[in-house]
Coordinates of C-alpha atoms and ligand atoms in Angstrom, one line a residue:
M1 CA 0.0 0.1 -0.1
V2 CA 1.2 3.5 -0.8
E3 CA 1.9 5.6 2.4
M4 CA 1.1 9.0 1.9
S5 CA 2.1 12.1 4.0
K6 CA 1.9 16.0 3.5
E7 CA 3.6 18.9 4.8
I8 CA 2.6 22.4 4.7
L9 CA 4.1 24.6 1.5
F10 CA 2.5 27.8 2.3
S11 CA 0.0 28.7 5.1
R12 CA -3.1 30.6 4.8
V13 CA -1.5 33.4 6.4
A14 CA 1.2 33.6 3.9
I15 CA -1.5 33.0 1.0
Q16 CA -3.4 35.6 2.5
K17 CA -0.6 37.9 2.2
R18 CA 0.3 37.2 -1.3
V19 CA -2.9 37.5 -2.6
K20 CA -3.3 40.8 -1.4
E21 CA 0.0 41.9 -2.9
I22 CA -0.7 40.6 -6.3
A23 CA -4.2 42.2 -6.4
S24 CA -2.5 45.7 -5.1
Q25 CA -0.3 45.3 -8.2
I26 CA -3.0 44.6 -10.4
S27 CA -5.4 47.2 -9.0
K28 CA -2.6 49.6 -10.0
D29 CA -2.3 48.4 -13.5
Y30 CA -5.8 48.6 -14.3
A31 CA -6.6 51.6 -12.4
G32 CA -9.8 53.5 -13.9
R33 CA -10.6 50.4 -16.2
E34 CA -12.9 47.3 -15.8
L35 CA -11.5 43.8 -15.9
V36 CA -13.1 40.8 -17.1
V37 CA -11.6 38.1 -15.2
I38 CA -11.6 34.3 -16.5
G39 CA -11.1 31.4 -14.0
I40 CA -10.1 28.0 -15.3
L41 CA -12.2 25.5 -13.4
K42 CA -11.8 23.7 -11.4
G43 CA -8.4 24.6 -9.7
A44 CA -8.9 28.5 -9.9
F45 CA -12.2 28.8 -8.1
I46 CA -10.5 29.6 -4.6
F47 CA -7.8 31.8 -5.7
M48 CA -10.2 33.5 -7.9
A49 CA -12.6 34.3 -5.2
D50 CA -9.9 35.7 -2.9
L51 CA -8.3 37.7 -5.5
V52 CA -11.1 39.5 -6.8
R53 CA -12.4 40.4 -3.3
E54 CA -9.1 42.1 -3.1
I55 CA -8.9 43.8 -6.6
S56 CA -10.3 47.6 -6.2
V57 CA -11.2 47.9 -10.0
P58 CA -14.5 46.5 -11.3
C59 CA -14.7 42.9 -12.5
R60 CA -16.6 40.9 -14.3
I61 CA -16.5 37.2 -13.9
D62 CA -16.4 34.0 -15.9
F63 CA -15.0 30.6 -16.2
A64 CA -13.5 28.2 -18.9
R65 CA -12.9 24.4 -18.2
L66 CA -9.8 22.9 -19.9
A67 CA -8.7 19.1 -19.8
S68 CA -5.7 17.6 -21.0
Y69 CA -5.6 14.2 -21.4
G70 CA -3.1 11.4 -20.5
T71 CA -1.9 8.9 -18.2
G72 CA -1.7 9.5 -14.3
S73 CA 0.0 12.9 -13.6
E74 CA 1.6 12.9 -17.3
S75 CA -0.3 15.4 -19.7
S76 CA -0.4 13.9 -23.3
G77 CA -0.1 17.6 -24.4
K78 CA -3.6 17.8 -25.9
V79 CA -5.7 20.3 -24.1
V80 CA -9.3 20.3 -24.7
M81 CA -11.6 23.1 -23.8
T82 CA -14.9 21.7 -22.2
K83 CA -16.6 24.8 -21.4
D84 CA -16.2 28.1 -23.0
I85 CA -16.6 31.2 -21.6
E86 CA -20.3 33.2 -22.2
T87 CA -19.0 36.7 -22.0
S88 CA -18.0 39.0 -25.1
I89 CA -14.4 39.6 -24.2
K90 CA -14.1 41.9 -27.6
D91 CA -12.1 45.4 -26.8
R92 CA -12.0 44.5 -23.2
D93 CA -9.2 43.7 -20.5
I94 CA -8.8 40.4 -19.9
L95 CA -7.2 38.7 -16.7
I96 CA -7.1 35.0 -17.0
V97 CA -6.3 33.3 -13.5
E98 CA -5.0 29.9 -12.6
D99 CA -4.1 28.0 -9.7
I100 CA -1.0 26.6 -11.1
V101 CA 1.1 26.4 -14.5
D102 CA 3.0 23.4 -15.1
T103 CA 4.0 22.5 -18.8
G104 CA 2.3 25.9 -19.5
L105 CA 0.1 23.9 -22.3
T106 CA -3.6 24.9 -20.5
L107 CA -2.8 28.3 -20.0
Q108 CA -1.1 28.7 -23.8
Y109 CA -4.4 27.1 -25.1
L110 CA -6.6 29.4 -23.4
V111 CA -4.4 32.5 -24.5
D112 CA -4.4 31.7 -28.1
W113 CA -8.2 30.7 -28.3
L114 CA -9.2 34.1 -26.5
K115 CA -6.8 36.4 -28.6
E116 CA -9.0 35.2 -31.6
R117 CA -11.7 37.2 -30.1
N118 CA -9.7 40.5 -30.3
P119 CA -9.8 41.9 -26.5
R120 CA -8.4 45.2 -25.6
S121 CA -5.6 43.1 -23.8
L122 CA -5.0 40.1 -22.2
K123 CA -2.7 39.0 -19.2
T124 CA -2.2 35.7 -17.1
C125 CA -2.4 35.4 -13.2
V126 CA -1.2 32.3 -11.7
F127 CA -0.6 31.4 -7.8
L128 CA 1.9 28.7 -8.5
D129 CA 4.6 28.3 -11.1
K130 CA 6.3 25.2 -11.6
R131 CA 9.0 26.8 -13.8
K132 CA 11.0 23.6 -14.3
R133 CA 8.0 21.8 -15.7
R134 CA 7.6 23.8 -18.9
K135 CA 7.1 21.9 -22.3
I136 CA 6.9 25.4 -24.0
S137 CA 8.2 28.7 -23.1
F138 CA 5.2 30.6 -21.3
E139 CA 5.5 33.4 -18.7
A140 CA 2.6 34.7 -16.5
N141 CA 2.1 38.2 -16.2
Y142 CA 1.6 38.0 -12.3
V143 CA 3.0 34.9 -10.1
G144 CA 2.0 34.2 -6.6
F145 CA 4.9 31.8 -5.8
T146 CA 7.4 29.8 -8.0
I147 CA 7.9 26.1 -6.7
D148 CA 9.9 23.2 -7.1
D149 CA 8.4 19.9 -9.0
G150 CA 6.6 18.1 -6.7
F151 CA 2.9 17.3 -5.9
V152 CA 0.8 19.9 -4.4
V153 CA -2.4 20.1 -2.7
G154 CA -5.0 22.6 -1.2
Y155 CA -6.4 25.9 -2.1
G156 CA -7.9 24.5 -5.2
L157 CA -5.4 22.0 -6.2
D158 CA -6.5 18.3 -5.8
F159 CA -4.9 14.9 -5.5
N160 CA -7.8 12.4 -7.2
E161 CA -10.2 15.2 -6.3
Q162 CA -9.2 15.4 -2.7
F163 CA -7.9 18.2 -0.9
R164 CA -9.1 21.3 -2.9
F165 CA -11.1 22.4 0.2
S166 CA -8.0 23.0 2.3
P167 CA -7.0 26.5 3.1
D168 CA -3.4 25.8 3.3
I169 CA -1.3 24.5 0.4
Y170 CA 0.6 21.2 1.2
I171 CA 3.4 19.4 -0.6
I172 CA 2.6 15.6 -0.7
N173 CA 5.0 12.9 -0.1
T174 CA 4.5 9.2 -1.1
N175 CA 6.9 6.7 0.6
Ligands
PRP201 C1 -4.7 21.7 -13.4 C2 -4.4 23.0 -13.2 C3 -4.2 23.7 -14.7 C4 -3.3 22.5 -15.5 C5 -1.9 23.1 -15.5 O1 -5.6 21.5 -14.2 O2 -5.5 23.5 -12.5 O3 -5.2 24.0 -15.1 O4 -3.4 21.5 -14.6 O5 -1.1 22.0 -16.2 P1 -0.2 22.7 -17.6 O6 0.5 23.9 -17.3 O7 1.0 21.2 -17.7 O8 -1.2 22.5 -18.7 P2 -6.2 20.0 -14.2 O9 -6.3 19.6 -15.6 O10 -5.7 19.1 -13.1 O11 -7.8 20.5 -13.7 P3 -8.6 20.8 -12.3 O12 -8.1 22.3 -12.4 O13 -9.8 20.7 -12.6 O14 -8.0 20.0 -11.1

């Protein structure tokens, strides 16, 4: 049987502090404008909820859902959209919000998809950035924390659909 333990990587206090810092930067960058914030389901739902409540410019909210099929934790590299946004984004300022960027394929797919619809601007905000796992060169505009490779859960992130609800972020160790 696989034994699993988890240790805390970012506490809820550290997360809250960092979310406020990112929101403050975003509020400055978009002062006097209105944002369309697009969360990628499911993982982004908690970060997005915290972030938009700290941003001081008005935000419209929408969601997309993307899946990359593969075996286990390895992505096949083929991203499929299973739920599109429902908002018109033409000539609007768009911020995509994501819990984690790993290979970069999911975010790059959505960026390319949304750019086709001629937004005024398009930026990305990720809470965790696993830079070493990139398969393509992708840079998010706003990053919460850069992390090493390893399986992280909590704050929206899951392991077999468990732990998304955890207010803290943990790293899982399997022995
Ligand atoms: C995770 C995460 C990102 C994506 C990042 O989603 O939430 O959407 O993987 O990986 P990438 O940079 O390698 O594309 P997942 O497919 O696990 O779905 P979930 O958000 O519903 O958990």
